[in-house]
Amino acid sequence: MKVRAHLAWMALAILIPFAAFAVVGLLQLLKEEEDSAQRSVRETSRAIAQAVDRELENAETLLRVLATSVHLAKGDLPNFYQQAVQASFHEDAWVLLFDRDGNQLINTRVPFGTPLARRTNPERVTEVMRTQRSSVSDLYQAALLRKPVVAVDVPVPLDGGQRYVLTQIFPAEFFDRTFAQRDLPRDWIVAIRDGAGIAIARSHRASEFVGKLGDPKVRE
């Protein structure tokens, strides 16, 4: 029995270091996998954010060019409408022109002369005129479309920037394309949110979550 006990202790003395090394190695492997997953999340999030930023920057560039239109300076809205239609980058985004009270004067989604509603959030027009800076809105309900949209607003430099605000509207589903362009893992749920934390787009089951506050499982 003493010999057996001695052998057992010897075996334990040999096995315990190996077991300890195996546990340490497994923990290190798990840590490396976790770090790799986190890097992948960061890289994907950065790429999606850059794609969204490019779309918004393109919209701002378009609006700033339109804001210098001779037709607009002359108050020739019919010809400016045609110019805005031809200048639009995307058929699923459209250009609006607002007066200082938030009334729509032009909406390239509908024929010129169509009766148009007042802006849902006219305070944005006031703020853009006050700051004379371009601005990207949070998600809100469009007056005409009755669907959630995001707006890029730019002041028009006429009458000291106090006459018009030009806007390009993107429906929320416009941003779904940023997911389609990337091979996301099936078990990932990726979302784009506005400044208030409201979902603008989501890689899966978007119709259930767009316009709502966040899901803690979502990678943003």
PDB file of C-alpha atoms in Angstrom:
ATOM      1  CA  MET A   1       0.000   0.000   0.000  1.00  0.00           C
ATOM      2  CA  LYS A   2       2.837   2.344   0.761  1.00  0.00           C
ATOM      3  CA  VAL A   3       4.342   1.657  -2.659  1.00  0.00           C
ATOM      4  CA  ARG A   4       0.995   2.240  -4.349  1.00  0.00           C
ATOM      5  CA  ALA A   5       0.465   5.454  -2.428  1.00  0.00           C
ATOM      6  CA  HIS A   6       3.957   6.589  -3.314  1.00  0.00           C
ATOM      7  CA  LEU A   7       3.342   5.861  -7.003  1.00  0.00           C
ATOM      8  CA  ALA A   8       0.014   7.677  -6.875  1.00  0.00           C
ATOM      9  CA  TRP A   9       1.664  10.748  -5.417  1.00  0.00           C
ATOM     10  CA  MET A  10       4.367  10.575  -8.068  1.00  0.00           C
ATOM     11  CA  ALA A  11       1.700  10.374 -10.795  1.00  0.00           C
ATOM     12  CA  LEU A  12      -0.112  13.363  -9.323  1.00  0.00           C
ATOM     13  CA  ALA A  13       3.137  15.289  -9.132  1.00  0.00           C
ATOM     14  CA  ILE A  14       3.656  14.663 -12.830  1.00  0.00           C
ATOM     15  CA  LEU A  15       0.053  15.213 -13.980  1.00  0.00           C
ATOM     16  CA  ILE A  16      -0.741  18.362 -12.000  1.00  0.00           C
ATOM     17  CA  PRO A  17       1.823  20.574 -13.818  1.00  0.00           C
ATOM     18  CA  PHE A  18       0.625  19.225 -17.174  1.00  0.00           C
ATOM     19  CA  ALA A  19      -2.993  19.913 -16.205  1.00  0.00           C
ATOM     20  CA  ALA A  20      -2.048  23.403 -15.037  1.00  0.00           C
ATOM     21  CA  PHE A  21      -0.221  24.081 -18.305  1.00  0.00           C
ATOM     22  CA  ALA A  22      -3.237  22.769 -20.262  1.00  0.00           C
ATOM     23  CA  VAL A  23      -5.632  25.067 -18.371  1.00  0.00           C
ATOM     24  CA  VAL A  24      -3.353  28.063 -18.868  1.00  0.00           C
ATOM     25  CA  GLY A  25      -3.026  27.233 -22.572  1.00  0.00           C
ATOM     26  CA  LEU A  26      -6.806  26.893 -22.948  1.00  0.00           C
ATOM     27  CA  LEU A  27      -7.413  30.196 -21.184  1.00  0.00           C
ATOM     28  CA  GLN A  28      -4.840  31.878 -23.405  1.00  0.00           C
ATOM     29  CA  LEU A  29      -6.490  30.413 -26.510  1.00  0.00           C
ATOM     30  CA  LEU A  30      -9.909  31.620 -25.373  1.00  0.00           C
ATOM     31  CA  LYS A  31      -8.473  35.071 -24.664  1.00  0.00           C
ATOM     32  CA  GLU A  32      -6.925  35.225 -28.147  1.00  0.00           C
ATOM     33  CA  GLU A  33     -10.236  34.170 -29.725  1.00  0.00           C
ATOM     34  CA  GLU A  34     -12.083  36.825 -27.730  1.00  0.00           C
ATOM     35  CA  ASP A  35      -9.542  39.488 -28.742  1.00  0.00           C
ATOM     36  CA  SER A  36      -9.853  38.430 -32.378  1.00  0.00           C
ATOM     37  CA  ALA A  37     -13.659  38.622 -32.215  1.00  0.00           C
ATOM     38  CA  GLN A  38     -13.477  42.079 -30.644  1.00  0.00           C
ATOM     39  CA  ARG A  39     -11.082  43.274 -33.357  1.00  0.00           C
ATOM     40  CA  SER A  40     -13.435  41.933 -35.998  1.00  0.00           C
ATOM     41  CA  VAL A  41     -16.376  43.742 -34.384  1.00  0.00           C
ATOM     42  CA  ARG A  42     -14.413  47.008 -34.235  1.00  0.00           C
ATOM     43  CA  GLU A  43     -13.274  46.715 -37.850  1.00  0.00           C
ATOM     44  CA  THR A  44     -16.771  45.897 -39.092  1.00  0.00           C
ATOM     45  CA  SER A  45     -18.321  48.702 -37.055  1.00  0.00           C
ATOM     46  CA  ARG A  46     -15.732  51.155 -38.376  1.00  0.00           C
ATOM     47  CA  ALA A  47     -16.337  50.073 -41.990  1.00  0.00           C
ATOM     48  CA  ILE A  48     -20.118  50.420 -41.643  1.00  0.00           C
ATOM     49  CA  ALA A  49     -19.774  53.812 -39.941  1.00  0.00           C
ATOM     50  CA  GLN A  50     -17.482  55.019 -42.725  1.00  0.00           C
ATOM     51  CA  ALA A  51     -19.964  53.851 -45.370  1.00  0.00           C
ATOM     52  CA  VAL A  52     -22.788  55.738 -43.663  1.00  0.00           C
ATOM     53  CA  ASP A  53     -20.593  58.831 -43.280  1.00  0.00           C
ATOM     54  CA  ARG A  54     -19.776  58.751 -46.999  1.00  0.00           C
ATOM     55  CA  GLU A  55     -23.455  58.732 -47.928  1.00  0.00           C
ATOM     56  CA  LEU A  56     -24.164  61.661 -45.617  1.00  0.00           C
ATOM     57  CA  GLU A  57     -21.122  63.596 -46.842  1.00  0.00           C
ATOM     58  CA  ASN A  58     -22.191  63.032 -50.461  1.00  0.00           C
ATOM     59  CA  ALA A  59     -25.641  64.343 -49.589  1.00  0.00           C
ATOM     60  CA  GLU A  60     -24.170  67.448 -47.975  1.00  0.00           C
ATOM     61  CA  THR A  61     -21.963  68.066 -51.021  1.00  0.00           C
ATOM     62  CA  LEU A  62     -24.945  67.768 -53.349  1.00  0.00           C
ATOM     63  CA  LEU A  63     -26.988  70.189 -51.251  1.00  0.00           C
ATOM     64  CA  ARG A  64     -24.204  72.752 -51.023  1.00  0.00           C
ATOM     65  CA  VAL A  65     -23.854  72.722 -54.799  1.00  0.00           C
ATOM     66  CA  LEU A  66     -27.631  73.101 -55.263  1.00  0.00           C
ATOM     67  CA  ALA A  67     -27.652  75.916 -52.709  1.00  0.00           C
ATOM     68  CA  THR A  68     -25.617  78.036 -55.138  1.00  0.00           C
ATOM     69  CA  SER A  69     -28.136  77.544 -57.964  1.00  0.00           C
ATOM     70  CA  VAL A  70     -28.923  80.610 -60.078  1.00  0.00           C
ATOM     71  CA  HIS A  71     -32.529  79.413 -60.333  1.00  0.00           C
ATOM     72  CA  LEU A  72     -32.806  79.410 -56.559  1.00  0.00           C
ATOM     73  CA  ALA A  73     -31.283  82.887 -56.302  1.00  0.00           C
ATOM     74  CA  LYS A  74     -33.873  84.151 -58.781  1.00  0.00           C
ATOM     75  CA  GLY A  75     -36.730  82.402 -57.012  1.00  0.00           C
ATOM     76  CA  ASP A  76     -37.341  80.284 -60.124  1.00  0.00           C
ATOM     77  CA  LEU A  77     -38.609  77.223 -58.274  1.00  0.00           C
ATOM     78  CA  PRO A  78     -39.872  75.224 -61.311  1.00  0.00           C
ATOM     79  CA  ASN A  79     -36.432  75.240 -62.942  1.00  0.00           C
ATOM     80  CA  PHE A  80     -34.715  74.659 -59.614  1.00  0.00           C
ATOM     81  CA  TYR A  81     -36.971  71.627 -59.096  1.00  0.00           C
ATOM     82  CA  GLN A  82     -35.764  70.160 -62.420  1.00  0.00           C
ATOM     83  CA  GLN A  83     -32.168  70.872 -61.462  1.00  0.00           C
ATOM     84  CA  ALA A  84     -32.609  69.128 -58.109  1.00  0.00           C
ATOM     85  CA  VAL A  85     -34.197  66.076 -59.754  1.00  0.00           C
ATOM     86  CA  GLN A  86     -31.318  65.744 -62.205  1.00  0.00           C
ATOM     87  CA  ALA A  87     -28.679  66.245 -59.510  1.00  0.00           C
ATOM     88  CA  SER A  88     -29.965  63.589 -57.091  1.00  0.00           C
ATOM     89  CA  PHE A  89     -27.465  60.769 -56.471  1.00  0.00           C
ATOM     90  CA  HIS A  90     -29.997  58.135 -55.418  1.00  0.00           C
ATOM     91  CA  GLU A  91     -33.466  57.370 -56.718  1.00  0.00           C
ATOM     92  CA  ASP A  92     -34.484  56.233 -53.237  1.00  0.00           C
ATOM     93  CA  ALA A  93     -33.432  59.546 -51.613  1.00  0.00           C
ATOM     94  CA  TRP A  94     -34.928  62.913 -52.449  1.00  0.00           C
ATOM     95  CA  VAL A  95     -34.403  66.660 -52.078  1.00  0.00           C
ATOM     96  CA  LEU A  96     -36.661  69.152 -50.298  1.00  0.00           C
ATOM     97  CA  LEU A  97     -36.615  72.922 -50.020  1.00  0.00           C
ATOM     98  CA  PHE A  98     -38.054  74.635 -46.937  1.00  0.00           C
ATOM     99  CA  ASP A  99     -38.792  78.247 -46.172  1.00  0.00           C
ATOM    100  CA  ARG A 100     -37.937  79.735 -42.790  1.00  0.00           C
ATOM    101  CA  ASP A 101     -41.275  78.565 -41.311  1.00  0.00           C
ATOM    102  CA  GLY A 102     -40.658  74.939 -42.230  1.00  0.00           C
ATOM    103  CA  ASN A 103     -43.089  74.897 -45.169  1.00  0.00           C
ATOM    104  CA  GLN A 104     -42.112  72.609 -48.033  1.00  0.00           C
ATOM    105  CA  LEU A 105     -41.646  74.498 -51.286  1.00  0.00           C
ATOM    106  CA  ILE A 106     -40.146  71.636 -53.284  1.00  0.00           C
ATOM    107  CA  ASN A 107     -40.113  67.876 -52.875  1.00  0.00           C
ATOM    108  CA  THR A 108     -38.472  65.892 -55.672  1.00  0.00           C
ATOM    109  CA  ARG A 109     -40.348  62.752 -54.625  1.00  0.00           C
ATOM    110  CA  VAL A 110     -43.549  64.203 -56.099  1.00  0.00           C
ATOM    111  CA  PRO A 111     -44.292  66.349 -59.192  1.00  0.00           C
ATOM    112  CA  PHE A 112     -43.715  70.075 -58.892  1.00  0.00           C
ATOM    113  CA  GLY A 113     -46.870  71.849 -57.746  1.00  0.00           C
ATOM    114  CA  THR A 114     -48.128  68.979 -55.587  1.00  0.00           C
ATOM    115  CA  PRO A 115     -49.584  70.333 -52.316  1.00  0.00           C
ATOM    116  CA  LEU A 116     -46.951  69.770 -49.619  1.00  0.00           C
ATOM    117  CA  ALA A 117     -47.183  69.528 -45.845  1.00  0.00           C
ATOM    118  CA  ARG A 118     -45.281  71.559 -43.308  1.00  0.00           C
ATOM    119  CA  ARG A 119     -42.179  69.874 -41.962  1.00  0.00           C
ATOM    120  CA  THR A 120     -42.751  67.455 -39.084  1.00  0.00           C
ATOM    121  CA  ASN A 121     -39.924  69.065 -37.089  1.00  0.00           C
ATOM    122  CA  PRO A 122     -39.785  72.733 -38.239  1.00  0.00           C
ATOM    123  CA  GLU A 123     -37.496  73.556 -35.335  1.00  0.00           C
ATOM    124  CA  ARG A 124     -34.670  71.958 -37.323  1.00  0.00           C
ATOM    125  CA  VAL A 125     -35.070  74.617 -40.009  1.00  0.00           C
ATOM    126  CA  THR A 126     -34.851  77.319 -37.344  1.00  0.00           C
ATOM    127  CA  GLU A 127     -31.745  75.730 -35.837  1.00  0.00           C
ATOM    128  CA  VAL A 128     -29.947  75.328 -39.177  1.00  0.00           C
ATOM    129  CA  MET A 129     -30.644  78.957 -40.036  1.00  0.00           C
ATOM    130  CA  ARG A 130     -29.454  80.054 -36.606  1.00  0.00           C
ATOM    131  CA  THR A 131     -26.169  78.137 -36.703  1.00  0.00           C
ATOM    132  CA  GLN A 132     -25.619  78.325 -40.478  1.00  0.00           C
ATOM    133  CA  ARG A 133     -24.236  74.802 -40.287  1.00  0.00           C
ATOM    134  CA  SER A 134     -25.214  71.586 -41.997  1.00  0.00           C
ATOM    135  CA  SER A 135     -26.855  69.045 -39.742  1.00  0.00           C
ATOM    136  CA  VAL A 136     -27.923  65.381 -39.733  1.00  0.00           C
ATOM    137  CA  SER A 137     -31.188  64.611 -37.966  1.00  0.00           C
ATOM    138  CA  ASP A 138     -32.156  61.779 -35.698  1.00  0.00           C
ATOM    139  CA  LEU A 139     -34.774  59.380 -37.032  1.00  0.00           C
ATOM    140  CA  TYR A 140     -38.221  60.964 -37.374  1.00  0.00           C
ATOM    141  CA  GLN A 141     -41.526  60.447 -39.187  1.00  0.00           C
ATOM    142  CA  ALA A 142     -41.685  62.171 -42.581  1.00  0.00           C
ATOM    143  CA  ALA A 143     -44.785  64.333 -43.098  1.00  0.00           C
ATOM    144  CA  LEU A 144     -45.470  63.123 -46.640  1.00  0.00           C
ATOM    145  CA  LEU A 145     -44.124  59.582 -46.567  1.00  0.00           C
ATOM    146  CA  ARG A 146     -45.352  58.693 -43.067  1.00  0.00           C
ATOM    147  CA  LYS A 147     -42.277  56.524 -42.639  1.00  0.00           C
ATOM    148  CA  PRO A 148     -39.116  56.907 -40.522  1.00  0.00           C
ATOM    149  CA  VAL A 149     -36.431  58.952 -42.256  1.00  0.00           C
ATOM    150  CA  VAL A 150     -33.101  60.688 -41.663  1.00  0.00           C
ATOM    151  CA  ALA A 151     -32.487  64.191 -43.036  1.00  0.00           C
ATOM    152  CA  VAL A 152     -29.349  66.091 -44.015  1.00  0.00           C
ATOM    153  CA  ASP A 153     -30.042  69.846 -43.774  1.00  0.00           C
ATOM    154  CA  VAL A 154     -27.948  72.635 -45.299  1.00  0.00           C
ATOM    155  CA  PRO A 155     -28.570  76.406 -45.101  1.00  0.00           C
ATOM    156  CA  VAL A 156     -28.911  78.269 -48.408  1.00  0.00           C
ATOM    157  CA  PRO A 157     -26.649  81.371 -48.464  1.00  0.00           C
ATOM    158  CA  LEU A 158     -29.342  83.840 -49.568  1.00  0.00           C
ATOM    159  CA  ASP A 159     -30.490  86.769 -47.447  1.00  0.00           C
ATOM    160  CA  GLY A 160     -27.826  85.949 -44.898  1.00  0.00           C
ATOM    161  CA  GLY A 161     -28.862  82.292 -44.883  1.00  0.00           C
ATOM    162  CA  GLN A 162     -32.339  83.159 -43.618  1.00  0.00           C
ATOM    163  CA  ARG A 163     -34.468  82.368 -46.683  1.00  0.00           C
ATOM    164  CA  TYR A 164     -34.235  78.624 -47.359  1.00  0.00           C
ATOM    165  CA  VAL A 165     -32.966  75.313 -46.016  1.00  0.00           C
ATOM    166  CA  LEU A 166     -32.164  72.495 -48.440  1.00  0.00           C
ATOM    167  CA  THR A 167     -32.649  68.938 -47.277  1.00  0.00           C
ATOM    168  CA  GLN A 168     -31.953  65.469 -48.563  1.00  0.00           C
ATOM    169  CA  ILE A 169     -34.128  62.736 -47.091  1.00  0.00           C
ATOM    170  CA  PHE A 170     -33.095  59.109 -46.643  1.00  0.00           C
ATOM    171  CA  PRO A 171     -35.721  56.517 -45.673  1.00  0.00           C
ATOM    172  CA  ALA A 172     -34.503  54.269 -42.876  1.00  0.00           C
ATOM    173  CA  GLU A 173     -34.280  51.235 -45.181  1.00  0.00           C
ATOM    174  CA  PHE A 174     -31.769  53.107 -47.343  1.00  0.00           C
ATOM    175  CA  PHE A 175     -29.064  52.239 -44.809  1.00  0.00           C
ATOM    176  CA  ASP A 176     -29.751  48.491 -45.015  1.00  0.00           C
ATOM    177  CA  ARG A 177     -27.413  48.405 -48.010  1.00  0.00           C
ATOM    178  CA  THR A 178     -24.445  48.927 -45.699  1.00  0.00           C
ATOM    179  CA  PHE A 179     -25.083  45.428 -44.303  1.00  0.00           C
ATOM    180  CA  ALA A 180     -25.671  43.798 -47.699  1.00  0.00           C
ATOM    181  CA  GLN A 181     -22.251  44.966 -48.861  1.00  0.00           C
ATOM    182  CA  ARG A 182     -20.514  43.001 -46.092  1.00  0.00           C
ATOM    183  CA  ASP A 183     -20.257  39.309 -45.313  1.00  0.00           C
ATOM    184  CA  LEU A 184     -21.439  39.467 -41.727  1.00  0.00           C
ATOM    185  CA  PRO A 185     -21.366  36.297 -39.589  1.00  0.00           C
ATOM    186  CA  ARG A 186     -24.809  34.738 -39.262  1.00  0.00           C
ATOM    187  CA  ASP A 187     -24.828  35.053 -35.492  1.00  0.00           C
ATOM    188  CA  TRP A 188     -24.129  38.800 -35.597  1.00  0.00           C
ATOM    189  CA  ILE A 189     -26.869  41.389 -35.248  1.00  0.00           C
ATOM    190  CA  VAL A 190     -25.581  44.798 -36.330  1.00  0.00           C
ATOM    191  CA  ALA A 191     -27.501  48.056 -35.958  1.00  0.00           C
ATOM    192  CA  ILE A 192     -27.117  51.724 -36.848  1.00  0.00           C
ATOM    193  CA  ARG A 193     -28.568  54.124 -34.277  1.00  0.00           C
ATOM    194  CA  ASP A 194     -29.156  57.846 -34.153  1.00  0.00           C
ATOM    195  CA  GLY A 195     -28.010  60.235 -31.431  1.00  0.00           C
ATOM    196  CA  ALA A 196     -30.975  59.309 -29.248  1.00  0.00           C
ATOM    197  CA  GLY A 197     -30.196  55.596 -29.442  1.00  0.00           C
ATOM    198  CA  ILE A 198     -33.083  54.833 -31.800  1.00  0.00           C
ATOM    199  CA  ALA A 199     -32.466  52.100 -34.385  1.00  0.00           C
ATOM    200  CA  ILE A 200     -32.214  53.442 -37.948  1.00  0.00           C
ATOM    201  CA  ALA A 201     -31.221  50.144 -39.572  1.00  0.00           C
ATOM    202  CA  ARG A 202     -30.616  46.578 -38.440  1.00  0.00           C
ATOM    203  CA  SER A 203     -29.001  43.602 -40.154  1.00  0.00           C
ATOM    204  CA  HIS A 204     -31.806  41.200 -39.125  1.00  0.00           C
ATOM    205  CA  ARG A 205     -35.549  41.695 -38.513  1.00  0.00           C
ATOM    206  CA  ALA A 206     -35.245  45.419 -39.147  1.00  0.00           C
ATOM    207  CA  SER A 207     -39.015  45.978 -39.405  1.00  0.00           C
ATOM    208  CA  GLU A 208     -39.426  44.905 -35.770  1.00  0.00           C
ATOM    209  CA  PHE A 209     -36.739  47.168 -34.339  1.00  0.00           C
ATOM    210  CA  VAL A 210     -36.308  50.279 -36.510  1.00  0.00           C
ATOM    211  CA  GLY A 211     -37.572  53.317 -34.627  1.00  0.00           C
ATOM    212  CA  LYS A 212     -37.087  51.669 -31.226  1.00  0.00           C
ATOM    213  CA  LEU A 213     -34.493  51.854 -28.489  1.00  0.00           C
ATOM    214  CA  GLY A 214     -31.679  49.391 -28.427  1.00  0.00           C
ATOM    215  CA  ASP A 215     -31.170  45.700 -27.958  1.00  0.00           C
ATOM    216  CA  PRO A 216     -28.178  44.915 -25.677  1.00  0.00           C
ATOM    217  CA  LYS A 217     -27.213  41.990 -27.942  1.00  0.00           C
ATOM    218  CA  VAL A 218     -26.708  44.242 -30.947  1.00  0.00           C
ATOM    219  CA  ARG A 219     -23.267  45.181 -32.258  1.00  0.00           C
ATOM    220  CA  GLU A 220     -23.330  48.855 -33.219  1.00  0.00           C
TER     221      GLU A 220
END
